mmCIF file of C-alpha atoms in Angstrom:
data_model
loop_
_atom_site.group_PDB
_atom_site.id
_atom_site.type_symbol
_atom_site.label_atom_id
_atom_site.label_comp_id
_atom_site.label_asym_id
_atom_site.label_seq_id
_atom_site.Cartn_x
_atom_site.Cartn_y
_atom_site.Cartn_z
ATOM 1 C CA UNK A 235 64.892 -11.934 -70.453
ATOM 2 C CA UNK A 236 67.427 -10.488 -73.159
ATOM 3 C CA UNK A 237 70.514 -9.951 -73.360
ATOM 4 C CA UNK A 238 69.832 -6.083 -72.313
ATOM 5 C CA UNK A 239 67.818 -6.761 -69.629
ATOM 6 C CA UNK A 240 71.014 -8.852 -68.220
ATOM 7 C CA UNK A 241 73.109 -5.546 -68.330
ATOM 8 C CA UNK A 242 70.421 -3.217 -67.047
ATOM 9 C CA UNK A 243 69.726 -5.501 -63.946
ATOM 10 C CA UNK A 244 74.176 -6.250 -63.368
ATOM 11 C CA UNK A 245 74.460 -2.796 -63.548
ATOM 12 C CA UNK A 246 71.412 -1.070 -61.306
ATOM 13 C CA UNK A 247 72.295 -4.321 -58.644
ATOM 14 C CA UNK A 248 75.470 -1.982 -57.875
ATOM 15 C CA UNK A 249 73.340 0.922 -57.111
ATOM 16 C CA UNK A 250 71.422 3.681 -58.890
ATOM 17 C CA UNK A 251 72.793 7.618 -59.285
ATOM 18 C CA UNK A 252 71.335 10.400 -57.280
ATOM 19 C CA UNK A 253 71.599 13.090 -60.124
ATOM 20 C CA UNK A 254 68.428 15.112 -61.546
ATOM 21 C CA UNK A 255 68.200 12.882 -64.598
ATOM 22 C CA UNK A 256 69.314 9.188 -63.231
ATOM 23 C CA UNK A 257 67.618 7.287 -66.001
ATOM 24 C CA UNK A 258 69.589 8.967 -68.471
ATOM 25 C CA UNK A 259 72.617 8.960 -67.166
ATOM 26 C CA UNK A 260 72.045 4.997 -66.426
ATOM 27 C CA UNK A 261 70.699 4.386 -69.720
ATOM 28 C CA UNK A 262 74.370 6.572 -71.299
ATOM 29 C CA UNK A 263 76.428 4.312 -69.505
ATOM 30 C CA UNK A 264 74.270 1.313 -71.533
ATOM 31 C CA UNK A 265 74.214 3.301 -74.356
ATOM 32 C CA UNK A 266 70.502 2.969 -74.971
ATOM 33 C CA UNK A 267 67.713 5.777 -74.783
ATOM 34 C CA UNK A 268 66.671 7.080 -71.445
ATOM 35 C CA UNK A 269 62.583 5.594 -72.454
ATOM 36 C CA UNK A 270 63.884 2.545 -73.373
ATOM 37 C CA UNK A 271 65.403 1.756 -69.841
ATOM 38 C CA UNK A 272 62.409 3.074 -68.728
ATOM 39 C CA UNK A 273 60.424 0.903 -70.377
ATOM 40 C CA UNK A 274 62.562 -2.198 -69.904
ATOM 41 C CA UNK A 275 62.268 -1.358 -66.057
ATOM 42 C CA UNK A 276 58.547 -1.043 -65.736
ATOM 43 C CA UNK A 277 58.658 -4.262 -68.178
ATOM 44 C CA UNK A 278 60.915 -6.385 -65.486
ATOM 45 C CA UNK A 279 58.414 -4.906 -62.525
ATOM 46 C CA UNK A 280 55.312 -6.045 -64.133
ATOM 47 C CA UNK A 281 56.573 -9.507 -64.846
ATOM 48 C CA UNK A 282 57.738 -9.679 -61.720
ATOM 49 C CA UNK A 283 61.261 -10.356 -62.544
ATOM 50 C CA UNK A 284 62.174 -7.654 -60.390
ATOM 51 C CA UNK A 285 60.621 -7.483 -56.946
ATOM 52 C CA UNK A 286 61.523 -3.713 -55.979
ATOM 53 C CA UNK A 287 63.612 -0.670 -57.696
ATOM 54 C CA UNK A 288 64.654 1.328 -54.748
ATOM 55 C CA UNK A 289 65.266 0.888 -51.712
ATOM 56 C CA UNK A 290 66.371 -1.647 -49.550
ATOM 57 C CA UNK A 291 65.966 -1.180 -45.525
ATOM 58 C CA UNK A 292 67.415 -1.990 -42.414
ATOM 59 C CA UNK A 293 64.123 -2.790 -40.891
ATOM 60 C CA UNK A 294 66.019 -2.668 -37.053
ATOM 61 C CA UNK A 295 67.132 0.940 -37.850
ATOM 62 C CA UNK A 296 63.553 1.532 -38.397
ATOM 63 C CA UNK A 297 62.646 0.309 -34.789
ATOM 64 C CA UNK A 298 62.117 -3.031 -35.748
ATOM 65 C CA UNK A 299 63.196 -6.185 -33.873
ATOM 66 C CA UNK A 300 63.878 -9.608 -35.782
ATOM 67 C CA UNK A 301 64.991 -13.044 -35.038
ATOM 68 C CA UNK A 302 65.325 -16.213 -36.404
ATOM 69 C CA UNK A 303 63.587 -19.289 -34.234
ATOM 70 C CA UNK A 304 63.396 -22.813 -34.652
ATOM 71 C CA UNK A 305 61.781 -25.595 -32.951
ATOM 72 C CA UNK A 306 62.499 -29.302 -32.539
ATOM 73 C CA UNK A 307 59.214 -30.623 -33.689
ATOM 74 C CA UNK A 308 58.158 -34.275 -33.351
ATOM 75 C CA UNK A 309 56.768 -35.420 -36.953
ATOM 76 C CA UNK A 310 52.952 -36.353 -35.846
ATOM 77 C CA UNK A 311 52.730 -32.769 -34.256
ATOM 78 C CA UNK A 312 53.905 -31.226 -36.981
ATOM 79 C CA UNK A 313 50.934 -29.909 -39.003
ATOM 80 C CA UNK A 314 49.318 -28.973 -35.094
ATOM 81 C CA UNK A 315 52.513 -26.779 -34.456
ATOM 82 C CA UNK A 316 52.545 -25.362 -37.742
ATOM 83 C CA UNK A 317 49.335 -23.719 -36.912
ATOM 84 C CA UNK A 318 50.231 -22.142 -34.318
ATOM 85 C CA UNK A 319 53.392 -20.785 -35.176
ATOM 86 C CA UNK A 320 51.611 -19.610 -38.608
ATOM 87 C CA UNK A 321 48.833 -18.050 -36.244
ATOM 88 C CA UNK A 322 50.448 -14.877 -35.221
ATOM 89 C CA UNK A 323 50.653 -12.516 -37.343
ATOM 90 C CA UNK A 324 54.953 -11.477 -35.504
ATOM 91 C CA UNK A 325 55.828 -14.678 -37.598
ATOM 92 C CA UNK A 326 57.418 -13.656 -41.056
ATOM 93 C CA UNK A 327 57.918 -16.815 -43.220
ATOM 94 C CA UNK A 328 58.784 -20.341 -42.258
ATOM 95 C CA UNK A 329 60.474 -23.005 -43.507
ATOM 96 C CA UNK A 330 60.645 -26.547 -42.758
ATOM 97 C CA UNK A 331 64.318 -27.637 -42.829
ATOM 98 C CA UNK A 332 66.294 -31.084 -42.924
ATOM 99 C CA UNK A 333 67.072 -31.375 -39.089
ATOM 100 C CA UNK A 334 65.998 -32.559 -35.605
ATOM 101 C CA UNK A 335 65.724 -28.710 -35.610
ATOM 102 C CA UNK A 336 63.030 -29.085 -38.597
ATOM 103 C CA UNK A 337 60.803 -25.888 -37.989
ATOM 104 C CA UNK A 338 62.606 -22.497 -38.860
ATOM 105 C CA UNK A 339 60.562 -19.134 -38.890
ATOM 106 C CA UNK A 340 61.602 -15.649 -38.350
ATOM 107 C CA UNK A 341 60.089 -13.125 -36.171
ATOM 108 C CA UNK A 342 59.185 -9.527 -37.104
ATOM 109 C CA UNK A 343 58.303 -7.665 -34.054
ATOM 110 C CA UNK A 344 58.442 -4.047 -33.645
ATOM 111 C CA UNK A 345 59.973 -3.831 -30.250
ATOM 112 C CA UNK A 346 62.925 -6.516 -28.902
ATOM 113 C CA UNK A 347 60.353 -7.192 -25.955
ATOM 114 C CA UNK A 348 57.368 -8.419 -28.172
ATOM 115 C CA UNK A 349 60.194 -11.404 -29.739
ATOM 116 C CA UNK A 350 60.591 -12.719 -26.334
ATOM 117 C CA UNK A 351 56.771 -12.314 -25.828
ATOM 118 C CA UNK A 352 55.575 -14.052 -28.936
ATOM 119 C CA UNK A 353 58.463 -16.901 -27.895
ATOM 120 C CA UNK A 354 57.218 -17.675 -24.487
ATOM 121 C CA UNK A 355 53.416 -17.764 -26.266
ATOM 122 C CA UNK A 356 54.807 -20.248 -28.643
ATOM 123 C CA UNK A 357 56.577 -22.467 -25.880
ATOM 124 C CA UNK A 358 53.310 -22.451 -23.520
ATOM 125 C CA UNK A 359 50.777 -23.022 -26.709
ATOM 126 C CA UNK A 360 52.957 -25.983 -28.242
ATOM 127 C CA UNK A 361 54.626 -27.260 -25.029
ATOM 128 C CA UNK A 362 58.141 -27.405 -27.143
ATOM 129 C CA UNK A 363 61.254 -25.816 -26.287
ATOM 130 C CA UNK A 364 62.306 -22.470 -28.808
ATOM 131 C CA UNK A 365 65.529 -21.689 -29.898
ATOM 132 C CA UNK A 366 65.560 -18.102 -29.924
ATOM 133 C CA UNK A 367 68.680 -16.855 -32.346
ATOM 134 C CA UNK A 368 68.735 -13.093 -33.053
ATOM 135 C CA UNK A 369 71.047 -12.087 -35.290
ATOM 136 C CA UNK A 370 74.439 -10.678 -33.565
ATOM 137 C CA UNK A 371 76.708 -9.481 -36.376
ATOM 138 C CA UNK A 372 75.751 -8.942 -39.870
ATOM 139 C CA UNK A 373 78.762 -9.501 -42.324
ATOM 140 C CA UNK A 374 76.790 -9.164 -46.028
ATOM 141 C CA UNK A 375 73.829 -8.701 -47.005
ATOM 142 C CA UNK A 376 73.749 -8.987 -51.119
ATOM 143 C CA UNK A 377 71.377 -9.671 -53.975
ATOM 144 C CA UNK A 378 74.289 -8.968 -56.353
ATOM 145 C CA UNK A 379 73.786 -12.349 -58.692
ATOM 146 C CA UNK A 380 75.294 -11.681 -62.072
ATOM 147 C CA UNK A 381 72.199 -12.890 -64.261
ATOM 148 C CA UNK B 270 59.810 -31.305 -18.624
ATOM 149 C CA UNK B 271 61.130 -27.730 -17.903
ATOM 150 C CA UNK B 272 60.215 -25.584 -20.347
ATOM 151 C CA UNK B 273 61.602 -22.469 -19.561
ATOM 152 C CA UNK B 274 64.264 -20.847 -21.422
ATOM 153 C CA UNK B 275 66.411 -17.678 -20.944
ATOM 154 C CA UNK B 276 65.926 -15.172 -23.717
ATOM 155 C CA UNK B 277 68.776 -13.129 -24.677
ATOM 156 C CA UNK B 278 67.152 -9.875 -26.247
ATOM 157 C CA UNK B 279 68.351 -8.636 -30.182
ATOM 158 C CA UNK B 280 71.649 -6.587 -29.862
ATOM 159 C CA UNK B 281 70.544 -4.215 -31.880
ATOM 160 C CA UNK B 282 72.231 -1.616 -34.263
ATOM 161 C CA UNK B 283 71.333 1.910 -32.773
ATOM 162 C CA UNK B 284 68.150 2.808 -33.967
ATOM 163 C CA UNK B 285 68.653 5.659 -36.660
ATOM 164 C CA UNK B 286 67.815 9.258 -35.710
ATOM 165 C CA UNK B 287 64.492 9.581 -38.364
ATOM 166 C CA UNK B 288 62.446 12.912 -38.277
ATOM 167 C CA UNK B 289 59.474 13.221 -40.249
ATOM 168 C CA UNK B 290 60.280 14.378 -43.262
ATOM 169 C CA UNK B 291 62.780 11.315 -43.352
ATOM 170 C CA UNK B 292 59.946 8.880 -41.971
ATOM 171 C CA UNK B 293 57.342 10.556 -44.472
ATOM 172 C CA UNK B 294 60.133 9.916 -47.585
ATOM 173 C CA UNK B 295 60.918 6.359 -46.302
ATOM 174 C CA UNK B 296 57.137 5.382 -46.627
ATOM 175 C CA UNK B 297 57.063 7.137 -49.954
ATOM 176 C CA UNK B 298 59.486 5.120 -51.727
ATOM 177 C CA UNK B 299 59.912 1.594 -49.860
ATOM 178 C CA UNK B 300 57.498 -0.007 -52.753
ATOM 179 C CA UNK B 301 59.718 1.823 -55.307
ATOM 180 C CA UNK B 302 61.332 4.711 -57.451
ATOM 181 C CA UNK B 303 59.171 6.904 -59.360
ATOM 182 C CA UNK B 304 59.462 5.516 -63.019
ATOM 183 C CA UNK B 305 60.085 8.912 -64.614
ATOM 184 C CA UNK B 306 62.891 11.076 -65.706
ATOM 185 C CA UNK B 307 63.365 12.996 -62.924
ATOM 186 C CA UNK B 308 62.266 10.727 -60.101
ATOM 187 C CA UNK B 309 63.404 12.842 -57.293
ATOM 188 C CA UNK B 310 62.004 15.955 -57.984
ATOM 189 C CA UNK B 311 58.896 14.023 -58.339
ATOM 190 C CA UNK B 312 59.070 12.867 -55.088
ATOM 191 C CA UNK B 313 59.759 16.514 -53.578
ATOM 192 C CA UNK B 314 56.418 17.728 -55.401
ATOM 193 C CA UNK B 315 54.345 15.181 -52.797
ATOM 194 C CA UNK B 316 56.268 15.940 -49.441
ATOM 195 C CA UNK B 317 56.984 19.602 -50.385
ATOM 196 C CA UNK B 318 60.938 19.713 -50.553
ATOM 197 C CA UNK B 319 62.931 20.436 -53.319
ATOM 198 C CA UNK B 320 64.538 17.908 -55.412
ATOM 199 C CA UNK B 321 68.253 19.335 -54.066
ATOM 200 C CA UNK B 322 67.017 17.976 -50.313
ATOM 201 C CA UNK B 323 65.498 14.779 -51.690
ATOM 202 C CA UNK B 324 68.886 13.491 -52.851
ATOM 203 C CA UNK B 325 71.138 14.939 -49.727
ATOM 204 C CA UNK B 326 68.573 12.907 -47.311
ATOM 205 C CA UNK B 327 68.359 9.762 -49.449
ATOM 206 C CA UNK B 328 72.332 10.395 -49.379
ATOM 207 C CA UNK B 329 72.459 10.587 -45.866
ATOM 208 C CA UNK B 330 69.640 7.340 -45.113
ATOM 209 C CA UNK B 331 72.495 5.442 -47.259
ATOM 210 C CA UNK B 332 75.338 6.947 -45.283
ATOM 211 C CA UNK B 333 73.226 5.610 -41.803
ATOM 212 C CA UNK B 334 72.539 2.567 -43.459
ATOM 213 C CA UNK B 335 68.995 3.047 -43.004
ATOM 214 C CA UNK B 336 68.864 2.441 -46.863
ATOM 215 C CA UNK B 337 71.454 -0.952 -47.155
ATOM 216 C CA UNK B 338 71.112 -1.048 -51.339
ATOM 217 C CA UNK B 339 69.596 1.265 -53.285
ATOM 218 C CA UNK B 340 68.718 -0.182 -56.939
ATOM 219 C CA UNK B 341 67.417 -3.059 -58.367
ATOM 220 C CA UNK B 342 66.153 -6.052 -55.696
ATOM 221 C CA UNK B 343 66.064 -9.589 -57.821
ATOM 222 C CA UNK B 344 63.747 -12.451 -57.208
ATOM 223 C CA UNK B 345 66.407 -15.020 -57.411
ATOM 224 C CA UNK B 346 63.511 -18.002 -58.374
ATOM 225 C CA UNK B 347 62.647 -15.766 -61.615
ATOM 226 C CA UNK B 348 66.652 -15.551 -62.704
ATOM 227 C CA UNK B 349 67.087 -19.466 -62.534
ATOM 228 C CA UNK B 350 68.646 -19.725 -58.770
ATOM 229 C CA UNK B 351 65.904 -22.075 -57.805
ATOM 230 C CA UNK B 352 67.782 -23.874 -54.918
ATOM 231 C CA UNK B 353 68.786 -22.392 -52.045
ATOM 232 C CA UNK B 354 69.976 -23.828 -48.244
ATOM 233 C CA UNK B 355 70.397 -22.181 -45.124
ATOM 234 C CA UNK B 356 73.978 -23.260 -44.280
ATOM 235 C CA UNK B 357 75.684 -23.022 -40.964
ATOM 236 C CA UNK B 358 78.875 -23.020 -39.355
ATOM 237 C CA UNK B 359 80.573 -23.579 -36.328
ATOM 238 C CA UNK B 360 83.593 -21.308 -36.197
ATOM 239 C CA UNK B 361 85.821 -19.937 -33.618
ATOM 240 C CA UNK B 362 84.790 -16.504 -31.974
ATOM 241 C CA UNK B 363 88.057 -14.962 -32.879
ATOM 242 C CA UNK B 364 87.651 -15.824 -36.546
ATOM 243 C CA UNK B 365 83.885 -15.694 -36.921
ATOM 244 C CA UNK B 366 84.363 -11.376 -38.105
ATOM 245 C CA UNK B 367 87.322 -12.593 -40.760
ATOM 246 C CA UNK B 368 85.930 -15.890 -42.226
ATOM 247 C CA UNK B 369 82.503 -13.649 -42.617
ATOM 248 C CA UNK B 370 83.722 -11.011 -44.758
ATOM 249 C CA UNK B 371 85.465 -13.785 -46.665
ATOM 250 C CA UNK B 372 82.059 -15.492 -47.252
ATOM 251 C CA UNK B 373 80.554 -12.527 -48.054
ATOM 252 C CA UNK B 374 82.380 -11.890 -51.279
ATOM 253 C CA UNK B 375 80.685 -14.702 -53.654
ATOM 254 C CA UNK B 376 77.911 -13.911 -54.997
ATOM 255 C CA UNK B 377 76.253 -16.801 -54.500
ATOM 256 C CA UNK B 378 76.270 -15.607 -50.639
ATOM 257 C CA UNK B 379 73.056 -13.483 -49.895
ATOM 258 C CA UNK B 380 73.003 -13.702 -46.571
ATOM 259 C CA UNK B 381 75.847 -13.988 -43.743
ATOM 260 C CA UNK B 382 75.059 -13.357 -40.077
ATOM 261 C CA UNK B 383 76.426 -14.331 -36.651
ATOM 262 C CA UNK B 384 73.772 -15.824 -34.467
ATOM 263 C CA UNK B 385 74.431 -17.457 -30.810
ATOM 264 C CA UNK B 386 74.903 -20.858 -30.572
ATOM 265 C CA UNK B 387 72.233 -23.097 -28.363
ATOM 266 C CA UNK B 388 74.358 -25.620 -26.995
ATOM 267 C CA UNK B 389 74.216 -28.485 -26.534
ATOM 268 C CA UNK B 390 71.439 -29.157 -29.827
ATOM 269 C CA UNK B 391 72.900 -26.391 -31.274
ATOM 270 C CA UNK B 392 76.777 -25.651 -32.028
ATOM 271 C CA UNK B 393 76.589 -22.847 -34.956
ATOM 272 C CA UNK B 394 77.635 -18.968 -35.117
ATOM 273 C CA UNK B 395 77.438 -18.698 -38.732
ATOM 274 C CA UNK B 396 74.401 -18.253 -40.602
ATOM 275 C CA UNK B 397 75.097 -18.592 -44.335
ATOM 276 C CA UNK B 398 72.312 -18.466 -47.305
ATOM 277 C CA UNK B 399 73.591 -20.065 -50.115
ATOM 278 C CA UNK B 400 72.197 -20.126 -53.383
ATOM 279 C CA UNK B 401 71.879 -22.472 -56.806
ATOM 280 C CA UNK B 402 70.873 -23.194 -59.680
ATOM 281 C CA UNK B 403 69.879 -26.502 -58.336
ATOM 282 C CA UNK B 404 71.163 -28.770 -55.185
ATOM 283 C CA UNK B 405 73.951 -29.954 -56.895
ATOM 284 C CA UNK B 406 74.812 -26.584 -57.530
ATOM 285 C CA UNK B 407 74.516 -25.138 -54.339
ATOM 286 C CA UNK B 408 76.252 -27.924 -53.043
ATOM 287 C CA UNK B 409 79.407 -27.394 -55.317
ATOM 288 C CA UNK B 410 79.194 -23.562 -54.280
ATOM 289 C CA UNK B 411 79.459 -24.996 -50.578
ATOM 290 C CA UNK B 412 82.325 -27.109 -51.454
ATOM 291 C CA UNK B 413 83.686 -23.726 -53.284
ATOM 292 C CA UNK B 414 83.349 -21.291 -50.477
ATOM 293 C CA UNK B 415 84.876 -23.848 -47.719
ATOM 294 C CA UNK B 416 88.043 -24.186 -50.102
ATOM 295 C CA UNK B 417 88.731 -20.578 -50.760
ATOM 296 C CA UNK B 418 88.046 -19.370 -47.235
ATOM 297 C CA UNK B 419 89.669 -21.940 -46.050
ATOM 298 C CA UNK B 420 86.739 -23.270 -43.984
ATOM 299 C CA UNK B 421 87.175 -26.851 -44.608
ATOM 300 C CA UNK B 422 87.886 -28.340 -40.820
ATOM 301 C CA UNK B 423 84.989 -26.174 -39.881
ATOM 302 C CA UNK B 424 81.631 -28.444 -39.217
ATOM 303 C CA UNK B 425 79.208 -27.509 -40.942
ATOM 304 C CA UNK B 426 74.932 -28.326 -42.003
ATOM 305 C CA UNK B 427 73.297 -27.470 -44.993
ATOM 306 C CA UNK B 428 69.400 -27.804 -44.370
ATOM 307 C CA UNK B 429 67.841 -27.590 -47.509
ATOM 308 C CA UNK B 430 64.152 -26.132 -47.284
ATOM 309 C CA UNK B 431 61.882 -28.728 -48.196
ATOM 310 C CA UNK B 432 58.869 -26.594 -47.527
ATOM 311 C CA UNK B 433 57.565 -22.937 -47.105
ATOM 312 C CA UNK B 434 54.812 -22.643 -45.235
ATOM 313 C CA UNK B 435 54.153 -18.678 -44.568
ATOM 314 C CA UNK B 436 55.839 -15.876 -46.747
ATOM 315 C CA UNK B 437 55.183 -12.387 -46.438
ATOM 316 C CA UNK B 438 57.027 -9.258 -47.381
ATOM 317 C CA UNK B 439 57.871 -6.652 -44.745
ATOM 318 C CA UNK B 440 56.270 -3.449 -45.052
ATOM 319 C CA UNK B 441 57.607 -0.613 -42.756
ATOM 320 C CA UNK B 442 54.612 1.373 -41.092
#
């Protein structure tokens, strides 16, 4: 990535115009040529330096329900209750995490009901208790890293 | 061993008032912006609107927060922030809304949320994603944040991921 490429992504991580000619206007403020930050854009997508250039949603305004969960899970049943926590299709990503809580996966559901269904499955099917911890407040959400 | 636990449901934002048009653009452009000069009249063209009412209801999906950032999204593993830990805090109700907007300013923060506490296993309101160049690095950016928010009697965990098993993007309908 060059030195452009730094500027183009610090700027467009603060937002991107809504005006008839956006690119250009962007690519003034850089001083470069509208089909160049064109270019370097599709460039950053395809190499996957970039994951997205738009936007960004709040999945529960959508009518989505999330929640973090994690699970206390003894170390020889640990590859068993992976596989069932990895076998619905609600669970989002999971991580295993330094802690007696050592199983962490989040929940994508879209109704609040279908969290607390998928939980009680996972309780039954593994016999472990499920700490269910929905978000409450949400003070930042940012990808702003200067680069 | 009694396994039964008491769920306490998502409090959840009020769901946004969408109609179709709105639901019809938000499918249209969640896996991007048209690369072309004038994206949003490109847009109109497939849902029939003109590019005037493209921008007033992309406006207005920002001004509901429907739309939280509208731009570039970064992979930070590409850019060299290779480390990252899930770091959690157990701070007072009354100061949980202050000491999160203070968090939230570095940019090294990505995430900040409030969560309930599961006590006794569990003691922590504050959900923190902190991220690094390495572990030593996000380490140091603990140690930073904690100083300059003035978190340092707080107890605190950093759980370092030490492996992903499942990742998949969301994709909205």
């Amino acid at each position: 990535m060059n030195t452009l490429d730094r500027k183009i992504i610090n700027l467009l991580q603060k937002g991107f115009p809504l005006s008839e000619q956006p690119y250009l206007e962007v690519a003034e403020q850089l001083g470069i040529e509208e089909s160049e930050l064109i270019h370097r854009l599709a460039d950053l997508l395809e190499k996957k330096t970039l994951s997205r250039f738009g936007p960004m949603y709040d999945a529960q305004k959508l009518g989505g329900a999330f929640s973090l969960v994690a699970i206390n899970v003894p170390e020889e049943e640990y590859d068993r209750v992976t596989e069932i926590v990895n076998s619905f299709s609600e669970v989002a990503h999971n991580y295993r995490r330094d802690h007696d809580l050592n199983m962490w996966f989040v929940l994508a559901t879209d109704t609040p009901e279908k969290i607390h269904a998928v939980n009680s499955q996972i309780e039954k099917m593994t016999g472990l208790k499920v700490y269910n911890m929905p978000k409450l407040d949400e003070y930042y959400i940012g990808l702003n890293l200067p680069v | 061993m009694d396994m039964k636990v008491k769920y306490r449901l998502p409090s959840l934002p009020k769901q946004a008032e969408l109609d179709e048009v709105d639901q019809a653009l938000i499918t249209l452009i969640q896996r991007g912006l048209p690369l072309s000069p004038t994206p949003y009249a490109d847009i109109g063209k497939k849902l029939e609107l003109d590019e005037t009412e493209v921008m007033q209801r992309i406006q207005k999906l920002k001004d509901d927060n429907v739309i939280k950032r509208f731009g570039v999204v970064v992979r930070h593993h590409e850019l060299g922030y290779k480390a990252n830990a899930m770091t959690v805090w157990n701070i007072p109700d009354e100061r949980v809304t202050e000491l999160g907007a203070c968090m939230g300013q570095f940019d090294f923060v990505t995430l900040c949320y409030r969560r309930p506490r599961r006590l006794p296993e569990w003691p922590y309101n504050l959900f923190t994603m902190i991220h690094g160049k390495d572990r030593e690095d996000v380490l140091a950016n603990i140690e930073q944040l904690a100083k300059r928010c003035n978190l340092e009697p707080a107890e605190h965990k950093v759980l370092f991921s030490t492996r992903r098993f499942k990742q998949r993007g969301a994709i909205y309908r």
